[in-house]
XYZ file of C-alpha atoms in Angstrom:
786
model
C 65.627 43.790 -72.692
C 63.151 45.034 -75.520
C 64.550 47.248 -78.018
C 64.341 50.839 -76.618
C 63.983 52.046 -80.368
C 60.769 50.059 -80.809
C 58.009 51.928 -82.424
C 54.237 50.923 -83.327
C 53.926 49.740 -87.114
C 50.141 50.039 -87.704
C 50.214 49.200 -91.403
C 51.451 45.360 -90.431
C 49.756 45.271 -86.956
C 53.329 43.983 -85.904
C 56.230 45.134 -83.664
C 59.399 46.234 -85.484
C 62.447 47.567 -84.274
C 64.249 50.873 -86.168
C 66.860 48.181 -87.722
C 64.049 46.401 -89.164
C 63.898 43.328 -86.634
C 60.552 41.735 -86.753
C 59.319 41.044 -83.448
C 56.919 38.165 -84.199
C 60.100 36.123 -84.089
C 59.977 36.492 -80.399
C 57.101 33.777 -79.916
C 58.827 30.981 -82.162
C 62.336 31.854 -81.539
C 62.107 32.674 -77.742
C 63.532 36.188 -78.285
C 62.659 38.700 -75.312
C 59.188 40.233 -75.301
C 59.790 42.312 -72.205
C 58.395 45.834 -72.410
C 61.361 48.670 -71.497
C 61.659 49.498 -67.816
C 59.786 52.256 -66.688
C 63.569 53.938 -66.245
C 63.798 54.036 -69.635
C 61.222 56.475 -69.976
C 57.423 56.726 -69.703
C 56.581 58.170 -73.093
C 55.733 54.651 -74.346
C 53.464 53.948 -71.191
C 49.755 55.141 -71.933
C 47.409 56.412 -69.408
C 44.418 54.779 -71.900
C 44.237 51.608 -73.783
C 47.683 51.822 -75.355
C 46.929 53.211 -78.809
C 48.793 55.813 -80.194
C 46.555 58.642 -79.778
C 46.245 58.080 -75.810
C 48.242 60.552 -73.628
C 51.382 59.128 -71.814
C 52.805 58.834 -68.301
C 55.872 60.926 -69.208
C 55.446 64.316 -67.365
C 52.399 63.131 -65.630
C 51.885 65.317 -62.200
C 50.825 62.245 -60.013
C 54.068 59.926 -61.252
C 57.532 59.773 -60.674
C 60.192 57.044 -61.025
C 61.729 55.933 -57.604
C 65.298 54.696 -58.479
C 65.799 52.493 -55.583
C 62.825 50.612 -53.941
C 63.652 48.222 -51.282
C 61.273 45.436 -53.020
C 61.498 46.641 -56.883
C 64.557 48.749 -57.214
C 63.622 51.153 -59.943
C 60.008 51.524 -60.064
C 57.255 53.984 -60.815
C 54.931 55.408 -57.981
C 51.786 57.219 -58.778
C 48.665 58.523 -56.954
C 45.888 57.100 -57.941
C 43.227 59.640 -59.184
C 41.121 58.331 -61.517
C 38.265 55.557 -60.993
C 39.925 53.497 -63.753
C 43.735 54.184 -63.881
C 45.661 52.340 -66.738
C 49.289 51.760 -67.264
C 49.637 50.388 -70.990
C 52.466 49.692 -72.980
C 52.007 51.253 -76.219
C 54.069 48.687 -78.342
C 52.291 46.379 -80.339
C 53.071 43.030 -78.942
C 52.375 40.577 -81.526
C 49.848 37.579 -80.892
C 49.751 34.550 -83.391
C 47.416 31.786 -83.743
C 48.947 28.722 -81.193
C 51.185 31.227 -79.307
C 50.549 32.039 -75.442
C 51.720 35.152 -73.357
C 51.557 35.990 -69.516
C 51.733 39.655 -68.876
C 52.670 40.157 -64.796
C 52.846 43.271 -62.687
C 54.045 43.543 -58.910
C 52.325 45.975 -56.949
C 52.182 47.497 -53.443
C 50.045 50.180 -51.855
C 52.148 52.641 -49.362
C 49.356 54.710 -47.819
C 45.767 55.933 -48.679
C 42.703 53.829 -49.845
C 43.247 50.409 -51.170
C 42.458 49.677 -54.773
C 41.746 46.718 -57.027
C 44.347 45.314 -59.615
C 44.040 43.429 -62.691
C 46.046 43.123 -66.218
C 44.228 44.941 -68.663
C 44.728 45.053 -72.390
C 43.476 46.317 -76.078
C 43.136 43.656 -78.944
C 43.823 45.055 -82.370
C 44.015 43.891 -85.645
C 44.793 45.253 -89.481
C 44.732 48.993 -89.576
C 44.737 49.479 -86.260
C 41.029 48.496 -85.587
C 40.019 47.268 -82.567
C 38.694 43.588 -81.829
C 35.284 43.647 -80.099
C 33.627 40.857 -78.286
C 36.603 39.358 -76.812
C 37.547 39.325 -73.085
C 40.334 42.052 -72.631
C 40.708 41.866 -68.709
C 42.357 39.701 -66.467
C 41.039 38.333 -63.097
C 40.630 41.411 -60.229
C 42.845 41.438 -57.175
C 42.060 43.402 -54.161
C 45.220 44.929 -52.586
C 44.083 44.557 -48.825
C 47.334 45.577 -46.865
C 50.265 48.190 -47.030
C 53.309 47.573 -47.670
C 52.570 43.736 -49.134
C 53.678 42.869 -52.397
C 51.061 41.881 -54.700
C 51.410 39.806 -58.202
C 49.043 40.697 -60.628
C 48.798 38.251 -63.857
C 46.818 36.836 -66.839
C 47.539 34.673 -69.732
C 46.434 35.623 -73.314
C 46.398 33.197 -76.066
C 44.334 31.964 -79.477
C 43.136 29.201 -77.663
C 40.629 28.041 -75.035
C 43.025 26.172 -72.970
C 43.095 25.879 -69.571
C 44.344 28.486 -67.378
C 44.072 31.310 -70.275
C 42.372 34.205 -68.605
C 41.787 36.130 -72.384
C 40.664 33.765 -75.203
C 41.363 35.824 -78.036
C 40.953 33.398 -81.269
C 42.844 34.245 -84.447
C 41.309 37.798 -85.560
C 43.571 39.807 -83.159
C 47.216 40.570 -84.640
C 48.757 42.291 -81.589
C 47.669 43.955 -78.136
C 48.576 46.565 -75.568
C 49.020 45.053 -72.296
C 49.585 46.548 -69.159
C 47.942 47.247 -65.343
C 44.370 48.466 -64.653
C 43.781 50.107 -60.889
C 40.111 50.620 -60.165
C 38.482 51.285 -56.795
C 38.922 54.243 -54.396
C 41.129 57.106 -55.255
C 43.839 58.638 -53.086
C 46.316 55.775 -52.849
C 50.038 55.957 -53.310
C 50.929 53.148 -55.182
C 54.403 51.425 -56.477
C 54.478 49.283 -59.502
C 57.676 47.007 -60.557
C 58.256 46.987 -64.310
C 55.726 44.806 -66.332
C 56.731 41.671 -67.891
C 55.388 40.075 -70.790
C 56.737 36.517 -71.580
C 56.015 33.944 -73.906
C 54.529 30.830 -72.205
C 53.339 28.859 -75.267
C 55.761 25.790 -74.421
C 53.474 25.156 -71.474
C 50.888 24.430 -73.993
C 52.241 23.122 -77.018
C 56.083 21.976 -77.006
C 58.144 22.149 -79.972
C 58.650 18.336 -79.742
C 55.099 17.641 -79.880
C 53.953 16.153 -83.248
C 50.561 17.981 -83.096
C 48.873 20.934 -83.125
C 45.745 21.629 -81.077
C 42.730 23.519 -82.764
C 42.019 25.446 -79.661
C 45.473 27.343 -80.063
C 43.858 28.626 -83.310
C 40.878 30.137 -81.858
C 38.285 27.170 -81.988
C 35.700 27.442 -78.977
C 34.412 23.915 -78.983
C 31.086 25.178 -77.618
C 28.779 23.829 -80.297
C 27.808 26.983 -81.311
C 30.779 29.188 -82.277
C 31.950 28.529 -85.552
C 35.341 26.887 -85.494
C 35.999 26.534 -89.359
C 38.714 29.085 -89.621
C 40.430 27.706 -86.412
C 40.462 24.087 -88.204
C 41.731 25.551 -91.406
C 44.577 27.710 -89.557
C 45.663 24.650 -87.409
C 45.883 22.774 -90.451
C 48.067 25.029 -92.379
C 50.270 25.384 -89.066
C 50.399 21.768 -88.962
C 51.584 21.979 -92.694
C 51.075 18.015 -93.347
C 53.997 17.546 -91.252
C 52.179 17.401 -87.605
C 48.832 16.000 -86.641
C 45.909 18.481 -85.877
C 44.557 17.307 -82.394
C 40.489 18.095 -81.756
C 40.314 18.182 -78.258
C 37.149 17.346 -75.904
C 34.178 19.528 -76.793
C 31.622 19.865 -79.824
C 33.466 21.905 -82.370
C 30.678 23.463 -85.074
C 31.789 23.774 -88.400
C 29.736 26.200 -90.403
C 31.575 25.856 -93.682
C 33.464 23.097 -96.046
C 36.443 22.337 -94.289
C 39.764 20.259 -95.596
C 42.348 18.736 -93.542
C 45.493 17.997 -95.292
C 47.278 17.051 -92.166
C 46.184 14.023 -90.318
C 43.369 14.830 -87.590
C 42.774 12.967 -84.012
C 39.521 13.950 -82.514
C 39.204 13.548 -79.001
C 35.826 15.702 -79.044
C 33.577 15.636 -82.266
C 32.453 18.084 -85.047
C 28.520 19.185 -86.262
C 28.242 20.623 -89.456
C 25.149 21.576 -91.833
C 24.015 18.634 -93.964
C 25.366 20.589 -97.127
C 28.904 20.990 -95.692
C 31.590 18.770 -95.808
C 34.638 17.891 -93.749
C 37.498 16.367 -95.743
C 40.120 14.332 -93.880
C 42.810 13.725 -97.006
C 45.190 12.168 -94.691
C 43.004 9.757 -92.776
C 40.354 9.331 -95.066
C 38.301 6.215 -93.659
C 35.381 5.629 -91.455
C 37.343 5.416 -88.255
C 38.149 8.821 -88.292
C 34.864 10.036 -89.535
C 33.246 8.177 -86.935
C 35.534 9.942 -84.144
C 34.861 13.134 -85.862
C 30.894 12.951 -85.734
C 30.535 10.493 -82.782
C 27.475 8.698 -85.057
C 28.272 5.732 -87.349
C 25.696 6.759 -89.647
C 26.314 9.991 -89.718
C 29.932 9.242 -90.178
C 29.518 7.364 -93.102
C 26.938 9.930 -94.972
C 29.659 12.683 -94.127
C 32.549 10.567 -95.564
C 30.367 9.327 -98.552
C 29.603 13.176 -99.112
C 33.405 13.887 -99.342
C 34.125 10.960 -101.197
C 31.941 12.063 -103.832
C 33.292 15.534 -104.391
C 37.011 14.944 -104.316
C 39.539 12.655 -106.284
C 42.065 12.162 -103.706
C 41.193 8.799 -102.936
C 39.996 6.219 -104.882
C 38.356 4.122 -102.049
C 36.352 4.337 -98.915
C 37.547 2.153 -96.291
C 34.554 1.483 -93.659
C 37.709 -0.413 -91.484
C 35.670 -3.588 -90.513
C 33.078 -1.362 -88.786
C 29.737 -2.803 -88.161
C 27.047 0.193 -88.872
C 23.517 -0.205 -86.988
C 20.943 1.475 -89.241
C 17.523 2.027 -88.479
C 16.607 3.983 -91.688
C 17.145 3.655 -95.501
C 20.413 5.656 -96.241
C 19.681 7.946 -99.035
C 23.072 8.346 -100.763
C 22.117 11.167 -103.057
C 20.742 13.040 -100.443
C 23.874 12.284 -98.230
C 26.021 13.666 -101.250
C 23.761 16.511 -101.755
C 25.316 18.577 -104.526
C 25.477 15.776 -107.364
C 23.098 13.925 -109.738
C 25.281 12.118 -111.878
C 28.826 10.372 -110.588
C 30.900 8.876 -113.612
C 34.579 8.726 -111.488
C 35.428 5.125 -110.141
C 34.262 5.019 -106.353
C 35.046 1.749 -104.104
C 33.445 1.521 -100.974
C 34.654 -1.425 -99.175
C 35.207 -3.751 -95.953
C 32.369 -3.191 -93.396
C 29.016 -4.181 -92.443
C 25.539 -2.730 -91.996
C 23.087 -3.953 -89.782
C 19.743 -3.356 -89.573
C 17.782 -2.404 -86.627
C 14.159 -2.673 -85.884
C 12.332 0.450 -87.055
C 9.201 1.583 -88.725
C 11.164 3.455 -91.120
C 11.633 -0.019 -92.752
C 8.182 -0.735 -93.576
C 6.773 -0.946 -97.075
C 4.844 1.886 -98.422
C 1.936 0.301 -100.573
C -0.639 2.291 -102.753
C -3.179 1.070 -104.809
C -4.251 3.110 -107.797
C -6.228 3.019 -111.085
C -4.366 3.561 -114.340
C -4.391 3.182 -118.035
C -1.990 1.230 -120.339
C -1.356 1.520 -124.065
C 0.921 -1.344 -125.664
C 1.702 1.288 -128.168
C 3.504 3.278 -125.471
C 4.831 0.455 -123.769
C 6.613 2.099 -120.769
C 3.990 4.516 -119.549
C 1.030 4.226 -117.181
C -1.161 7.252 -117.558
C -4.054 8.681 -115.526
C -2.721 7.304 -112.407
C -5.073 8.305 -109.436
C -3.248 9.237 -106.520
C 0.238 9.535 -108.045
C 1.492 11.629 -105.500
C 1.652 8.881 -103.049
C 3.333 6.424 -105.604
C 7.015 6.459 -105.057
C 9.850 6.112 -107.348
C 11.357 2.870 -107.122
C 8.070 0.887 -106.367
C 7.161 -2.752 -107.315
C 4.019 -2.510 -109.841
C 1.950 -5.520 -109.421
C -1.402 -6.159 -111.184
C -3.046 -8.420 -113.803
C -0.904 -8.517 -116.981
C 2.187 -7.307 -114.997
C 5.492 -9.229 -115.471
C 7.813 -10.070 -112.713
C 10.165 -7.196 -111.415
C 8.475 -4.270 -112.952
C 9.184 -1.113 -111.167
C 8.301 2.537 -111.068
C 11.496 4.323 -112.996
C 10.025 7.872 -112.701
C 6.475 10.005 -112.663
C 5.123 13.013 -113.384
C 2.468 14.287 -110.904
C 1.532 16.921 -113.014
C 0.684 14.781 -115.934
C -0.300 11.810 -113.884
C 2.264 9.980 -115.674
C 4.489 6.858 -114.492
C 7.523 5.601 -116.353
C 7.858 1.857 -115.998
C 11.034 0.156 -116.034
C 9.500 -2.737 -118.086
C 6.617 -3.158 -120.383
C 3.314 -5.086 -119.551
C 2.543 -8.108 -121.316
C -1.580 -7.940 -121.107
C -2.696 -4.628 -119.752
C -4.563 -2.345 -122.125
C -7.179 -0.329 -120.994
C -7.517 1.130 -117.008
C -7.583 -1.382 -114.142
C -6.109 -1.281 -110.640
C -2.486 -1.539 -109.902
C -0.627 -2.186 -106.645
C 2.455 0.115 -105.756
C 4.811 -1.427 -103.309
C 8.215 0.888 -102.152
C 10.418 -1.311 -100.195
C 13.057 0.479 -98.124
C 16.648 -0.263 -98.888
C 19.703 0.129 -96.587
C 21.637 1.811 -99.530
C 19.492 3.842 -102.057
C 21.002 5.501 -105.090
C 18.103 6.063 -106.673
C 18.050 9.823 -106.183
C 21.102 9.987 -108.825
C 20.155 10.475 -112.545
C 22.890 8.579 -113.330
C 26.061 6.462 -111.497
C 28.694 4.972 -113.024
C 31.746 2.519 -112.129
C 30.487 2.352 -108.414
C 32.069 -0.459 -106.703
C 31.121 -2.150 -103.164
C 34.095 -4.756 -101.925
C 33.765 -6.739 -99.065
C 30.439 -5.288 -97.675
C 28.103 -6.894 -95.353
C 24.661 -6.420 -95.488
C 22.673 -7.654 -92.744
C 19.026 -7.190 -93.415
C 18.119 -9.144 -90.623
C 14.209 -9.566 -92.542
C 14.016 -5.715 -92.219
C 14.880 -4.098 -94.920
C 15.959 -4.814 -98.521
C 19.539 -4.208 -99.740
C 20.561 -1.758 -102.798
C 18.408 0.354 -105.175
C 20.264 1.373 -108.258
C 20.162 4.385 -109.435
C 17.872 4.761 -112.401
C 20.701 4.883 -115.201
C 24.128 3.808 -115.251
C 26.853 1.439 -116.002
C 29.254 -1.189 -114.302
C 27.983 -1.101 -110.892
C 29.663 -3.888 -108.935
C 29.077 -5.737 -105.895
C 32.589 -7.818 -105.141
C 32.694 -10.702 -102.144
C 29.754 -9.013 -100.692
C 27.128 -10.578 -98.657
C 23.120 -9.943 -98.620
C 21.831 -11.474 -95.496
C 18.240 -12.041 -95.251
C 16.772 -9.215 -97.093
C 12.892 -8.424 -96.446
C 12.284 -8.364 -100.019
C 14.913 -7.764 -102.481
C 18.676 -7.980 -102.047
C 19.145 -5.842 -104.918
C 16.731 -3.804 -107.328
C 17.438 -1.907 -110.719
C 14.188 0.466 -111.215
C 15.609 1.689 -114.409
C 18.893 0.533 -116.530
C 21.479 1.591 -114.081
C 22.143 -2.087 -114.312
C 23.845 -1.837 -117.479
C 27.317 -4.028 -117.475
C 26.374 -4.997 -113.642
C 29.078 -7.211 -111.932
C 28.369 -9.593 -109.517
C 31.124 -11.099 -108.345
C 31.521 -13.792 -105.415
C 28.666 -12.671 -103.308
C 26.482 -14.622 -101.028
C 22.907 -13.978 -100.979
C 20.681 -15.766 -98.093
C 17.022 -15.301 -98.245
C 14.762 -14.319 -95.225
C 12.792 -17.538 -96.417
C 15.222 -20.436 -95.723
C 12.715 -22.030 -93.614
C 9.251 -21.212 -95.630
C 7.847 -23.601 -98.324
C 8.459 -23.017 -102.081
C 4.993 -21.511 -102.434
C 5.068 -19.120 -99.772
C 8.018 -17.370 -100.987
C 8.171 -13.953 -102.161
C 11.928 -12.718 -101.881
C 13.958 -12.151 -104.607
C 17.891 -12.089 -105.053
C 18.065 -9.306 -107.654
C 16.581 -8.095 -111.413
C 18.283 -6.656 -114.280
C 16.450 -4.544 -116.776
C 19.464 -3.567 -119.147
C 22.320 -5.729 -121.036
C 25.746 -7.325 -120.328
C 25.295 -8.274 -116.874
C 28.315 -10.419 -115.089
C 26.864 -12.429 -112.582
C 29.934 -14.788 -111.142
C 30.865 -17.283 -108.491
C 28.088 -16.255 -106.130
C 25.983 -18.494 -103.795
C 21.895 -18.157 -103.523
C 19.917 -19.898 -101.056
C 16.139 -20.240 -100.871
C 14.744 -17.153 -102.728
C 11.626 -17.067 -104.475
C 13.850 -16.416 -107.402
C 17.526 -15.748 -107.245
C 18.008 -13.837 -110.851
C 15.454 -12.028 -113.061
C 16.991 -11.041 -116.043
C 15.935 -9.096 -119.102
C 18.337 -7.736 -121.461
C 21.153 -9.210 -123.257
C 24.620 -9.894 -123.101
C 24.376 -11.496 -119.957
C 27.249 -14.124 -118.622
C 26.217 -16.154 -115.497
C 29.211 -18.612 -114.701
C 30.319 -20.563 -111.684
C 27.152 -20.135 -109.397
C 25.135 -22.214 -106.807
C 21.761 -21.234 -105.960
C 19.016 -23.765 -104.776
C 15.307 -23.238 -104.093
C 13.923 -26.310 -102.439
C 12.392 -26.993 -99.280
C 12.610 -30.686 -98.317
C 9.205 -31.262 -99.403
C 8.934 -34.693 -101.305
C 6.813 -34.012 -104.424
C 6.492 -30.305 -104.084
C 6.995 -27.492 -106.238
C 10.171 -25.687 -107.158
C 10.712 -22.311 -108.160
C 12.762 -20.566 -110.986
C 16.095 -19.711 -109.674
C 16.793 -18.032 -113.237
C 14.142 -16.283 -115.040
C 15.011 -14.480 -118.344
C 12.168 -12.471 -119.526
C 13.617 -11.468 -123.110
C 13.068 -13.730 -126.005
C 16.656 -13.414 -127.787
C 19.238 -12.997 -124.880
C 22.239 -13.196 -126.253
C 23.397 -14.917 -123.039
C 26.001 -17.609 -121.818
C 25.052 -19.822 -118.520
C 28.325 -21.951 -117.997
C 29.711 -23.660 -115.025
C 26.518 -23.338 -112.420
C 24.930 -25.526 -109.895
C 21.430 -24.969 -110.612
C 19.796 -26.589 -107.452
C 16.076 -27.604 -106.787
C 15.113 -25.097 -109.182
C 14.005 -24.320 -112.614
C 15.824 -21.946 -115.603
C 12.811 -20.442 -116.827
C 12.972 -18.437 -120.037
C 9.566 -16.337 -121.031
C 8.819 -13.080 -122.843
C 6.515 -11.525 -120.234
C 8.156 -8.030 -120.550
C 6.848 -7.822 -124.466
C 4.124 -5.180 -124.510
C 2.776 -6.969 -127.732
C 3.869 -10.672 -126.266
C 2.747 -12.329 -129.976
C 5.593 -13.061 -132.312
C 5.188 -10.560 -135.421
C 9.009 -10.355 -136.625
C 12.267 -10.194 -135.484
C 14.160 -12.523 -133.133
C 12.174 -15.109 -130.998
C 13.685 -17.242 -128.318
C 17.079 -17.668 -128.819
C 20.817 -16.676 -128.323
C 20.952 -18.612 -125.209
C 23.917 -21.240 -124.556
C 23.662 -23.436 -121.425
C 27.097 -25.143 -121.146
C 28.669 -27.211 -118.217
C 26.192 -26.664 -115.497
C 24.908 -29.020 -112.919
C 21.237 -29.233 -112.625
C 20.100 -31.740 -109.486
C 16.766 -31.770 -107.835
C 15.946 -33.848 -104.767
C 12.552 -35.458 -104.136
C 10.456 -33.574 -107.062
C 7.426 -34.737 -108.345
C 8.053 -36.204 -112.170
C 6.583 -33.258 -113.737
C 9.359 -30.982 -112.839
C 11.685 -29.555 -115.735
C 14.986 -27.950 -115.086
C 14.625 -25.848 -118.246
C 11.025 -24.261 -119.092
C 10.182 -22.149 -121.842
C 6.989 -19.933 -121.400
C 5.872 -17.835 -124.060
C 3.389 -15.128 -123.311
C 2.191 -15.086 -126.693
C 1.436 -17.061 -129.596
C 4.059 -17.775 -132.545
C 7.020 -18.188 -130.928
C 9.578 -20.941 -131.460
C 13.414 -21.538 -130.730
C 15.857 -19.700 -132.923
C 19.357 -20.368 -131.332
C 19.654 -22.296 -128.322
C 22.607 -24.523 -127.378
C 22.537 -27.020 -124.379
C 25.676 -29.097 -123.960
C 28.045 -30.695 -121.714
C 25.279 -30.807 -118.509
C 24.774 -32.957 -115.979
C 21.315 -33.764 -114.854
C 20.231 -35.742 -111.898
C 17.356 -36.460 -110.109
C 17.425 -37.554 -106.274
C 14.796 -39.648 -104.542
C 12.505 -40.039 -107.490
C 12.714 -40.081 -111.040
C 11.421 -37.257 -113.332
C 10.074 -37.656 -116.932
C 12.556 -35.165 -118.614
C 14.714 -32.026 -118.323
C 12.935 -29.796 -120.603
C 9.523 -28.468 -121.047
C 7.441 -26.048 -122.532
C 4.842 -24.059 -120.318
C 1.615 -23.886 -122.612
C -0.491 -22.221 -119.821
C -0.459 -18.819 -122.133
C 0.868 -20.166 -125.385
C 2.809 -22.947 -126.916
C 6.144 -22.917 -128.984
C 5.919 -23.298 -132.731
C 7.847 -26.385 -132.877
C 7.937 -26.695 -136.829
C 9.839 -23.388 -136.689
C 12.729 -24.399 -134.631
C 16.400 -23.400 -135.688
C 19.657 -23.656 -134.492
C 18.831 -25.778 -131.549
C 21.134 -28.142 -130.197
C 20.931 -30.158 -127.093
C 23.780 -32.668 -127.101
C 26.608 -34.141 -124.854
C 24.724 -34.210 -121.589
C 24.788 -36.593 -118.753
C 21.168 -37.881 -117.379
C 20.922 -39.604 -113.894
C 17.132 -40.674 -112.842
C 15.711 -38.911 -116.091
C 13.447 -41.159 -118.107
C 13.740 -39.335 -121.540
C 17.218 -38.063 -122.447
C 16.585 -35.149 -124.581
C 18.989 -35.104 -127.507
C 19.277 -33.162 -130.676
C 21.012 -33.992 -133.228
C 19.508 -37.392 -132.004
C 21.623 -40.661 -133.255
C 18.850 -43.247 -133.451
C 18.963 -46.740 -134.863
C 16.106 -48.057 -137.064
C 16.097 -51.981 -137.485
C 13.586 -53.821 -139.722
C 13.209 -57.614 -139.566
C 11.161 -58.357 -142.321
C 10.838 -56.723 -145.585
C 8.883 -53.506 -146.043
C 8.536 -50.606 -148.278
C 8.011 -48.248 -145.727
C 10.022 -47.840 -142.321
C 8.859 -45.556 -139.385
C 11.255 -43.908 -136.951
C 10.139 -43.180 -133.568
C 11.683 -40.656 -131.710
C 9.681 -41.207 -128.404
C 9.990 -37.884 -127.018
C 13.602 -37.639 -126.880
C 13.620 -34.064 -129.050
C 14.120 -30.873 -127.025
C 10.643 -29.443 -125.798
C 8.773 -32.556 -127.629
C 9.744 -31.460 -130.700
C 9.262 -32.157 -134.453
C 11.933 -34.025 -136.610
C 12.528 -31.396 -138.699
C 15.887 -32.440 -140.709
C 17.704 -35.814 -141.037
C 21.426 -35.115 -141.234
C 22.817 -38.816 -141.970
C 21.396 -42.276 -142.822
C 23.880 -45.119 -142.845
C 23.206 -48.796 -143.175
C 24.787 -50.824 -140.530
C 24.036 -53.923 -142.179
C 23.179 -55.643 -145.519
C 19.973 -54.200 -146.691
C 18.278 -56.947 -148.568
C 15.170 -57.230 -150.826
C 12.620 -60.634 -150.508
C 15.093 -62.518 -152.586
C 17.970 -62.120 -150.590
C 19.934 -59.887 -152.616
C 21.506 -56.541 -151.598
C 19.921 -53.389 -151.964
C 22.027 -50.405 -152.752
C 19.194 -47.406 -153.541
C 18.731 -44.560 -151.402
C 15.343 -44.051 -149.390
C 13.126 -41.068 -149.453
C 12.483 -39.561 -145.935
C 9.391 -37.728 -144.912
C 10.103 -35.460 -141.792
C 7.705 -34.349 -139.343
C 5.754 -37.534 -139.950
C 2.634 -38.829 -137.639
C 0.076 -37.003 -135.408
C 2.709 -35.541 -133.302
C 5.247 -34.560 -136.450
C 7.817 -36.317 -134.457
C 8.328 -39.378 -136.488
C 10.327 -40.008 -139.800
C 9.189 -42.195 -142.331
C 11.819 -44.166 -144.798
C 10.448 -45.229 -148.104
C 12.268 -47.455 -150.170
C 11.997 -48.514 -153.743
C 11.181 -51.947 -152.871
C 10.585 -53.567 -149.666
C 13.819 -54.133 -148.014
C 14.811 -55.317 -144.327
C 18.094 -54.264 -142.618
C 19.647 -51.804 -139.835
C 19.694 -47.987 -140.170
C 21.504 -45.526 -138.295
C 19.873 -41.921 -138.775
C 20.752 -38.653 -137.202
C 17.831 -36.323 -136.708
C 17.283 -32.982 -135.679
C 14.689 -30.874 -134.112
C 15.601 -27.869 -136.160
C 16.922 -26.521 -139.480
C 20.163 -25.326 -139.666
C 19.131 -21.667 -140.622
């Protein structure tokens, strides 16, 4: 039985007995919730809503206690005199989140008018305030006969669960419960003691390892804000039990963090700028269960990932995400322009579906270029239509030049690279490709990493657009399959320290002729890229690299098309003169290594460094069925006065299949030639040549034999010096036989050598003090040492 000394405690909104026992323990520990029997006194039974100020039934003229009813034993007998007659317990029965109470009253009519009956209540909160907007009455039962016992009951609880008549949510802290009689007056009615019992066990067993958000007031109607209910459920689970989100659509209007593992049978919806953080089961599967849409799930997971440091990776759980439009990562995150904390997304696939959202946005505009301000276009017509990240095409524009930034108000565009021959005003085309993962909205992104990601672009979309600034973006063991235009693009310097490791790049143009291809694997504008152990198939270009400090190792790329004698494009394009770069252990298949300075605003050499700083070591160069004019290594100066000043080509294998080629190295003189007389530190040595007519070498160990006495001997290099170089230096001259004069006497004098001799300056003239004959070993270089 309920403590007879029970008194209301409005300050705490919980019932407490005079001895200090907190009555909210009833729900969790199974204490008795029963109100006192009527025979214990009617002064705790209200004729109103149960609040302290309402009148009681004690001394009421139309009420009497009956000591021994045949059906009820001791009970209350009243004559109904008011249209709504209430019998409410004035004690504050606590209601806690996740708890369910059943209120039961047994009643019979002895005579007079037959009324209707229901369970009634009043919901209260802190300070004795009424909680409005919730159901406070149970279902109505019509009393249709005399003497019959009717059981009137209703269930009240925090959650919208099956069988709950009064769903109160988490705002009410207590209630006043009892019986309401409505309908005609005049009936003589007897009422058994009212019962209140804890039936939480029906909904939530103590042995269950989960709590239900509905038990904490969640509605799941897609409209009501269930944020507080989720937070309350998570607090109740306390990280030890799971939280269950049942069927329904649960609207979360605020940020919600779930520390406990959360299981979704229903889904959630949220504003774009609100985050759902699932810290215990942080992976794409959990977010897919939560949102029911793969792309939205990915965006919301990324949004959370960029805002919390609880996890160092976002695991896509091997899911394939069907994508029909670019994913703007910056917009998905919503509240950050920079990120310098390491973030890793791994283990999933993006599969591009057909959609007009992938269409390239192309704009043609007139603009003015001044080489003195090399990274700007000014006076750009229709600049509002030009998109940041667009490829720039036009006369005097090198490869892979992009719009890094723009200012519509001033009509200025900031370029990723300078233009080599574009002074004045002319027409440019701006092509904005659409990328599956677009990071261009960030101002800076550092240490971002993709691992085991499969980008299936299906000739519909491009792959990744980097942020305009940032360092060490990494793609490891990823696959870029059939990008429509580009696999990865840097339109700024977000490629600083770029790491591409163990990736596969498959062109959309595998079956196209080389001359028809337009796709590019990736470009770099900044320094220190590491491209390692990758495989690339039949792009127009695999790599277009500006900057310096690059390490390119262990890769295999090929550009051919099976056409005998057809052209081959450059797999690797270096667009800076002095590159400080190592190319080691790669397999260059049916492609050229092209070295240019096409991103110089003033391409003529004036001062500083020219072409140099490149080490090509231990690579395999193969071509199949190429024309004899094909070159594996081609230098293309975009201005006059350039020369080689630091190039080492050593320990490589050069091989031509199904036809011979003339030589492996050459200069593209379509715009300008190199200055071979200025070459310095140029080494081309210890290479292997197969089906190649001229075996390029420097230092070149040559033999010169004179069979009749002559004062001047002429050494021919026959084009073996790199890039048809000049004989700039003789490092050694050794007699391999007796040197004798016309009398047969040995001659021990040292000769004089004239370097850069002949019409092409590729010969050495050896002059003796007297006519001699014999055999010499002469080592010739195409460079000077410094």
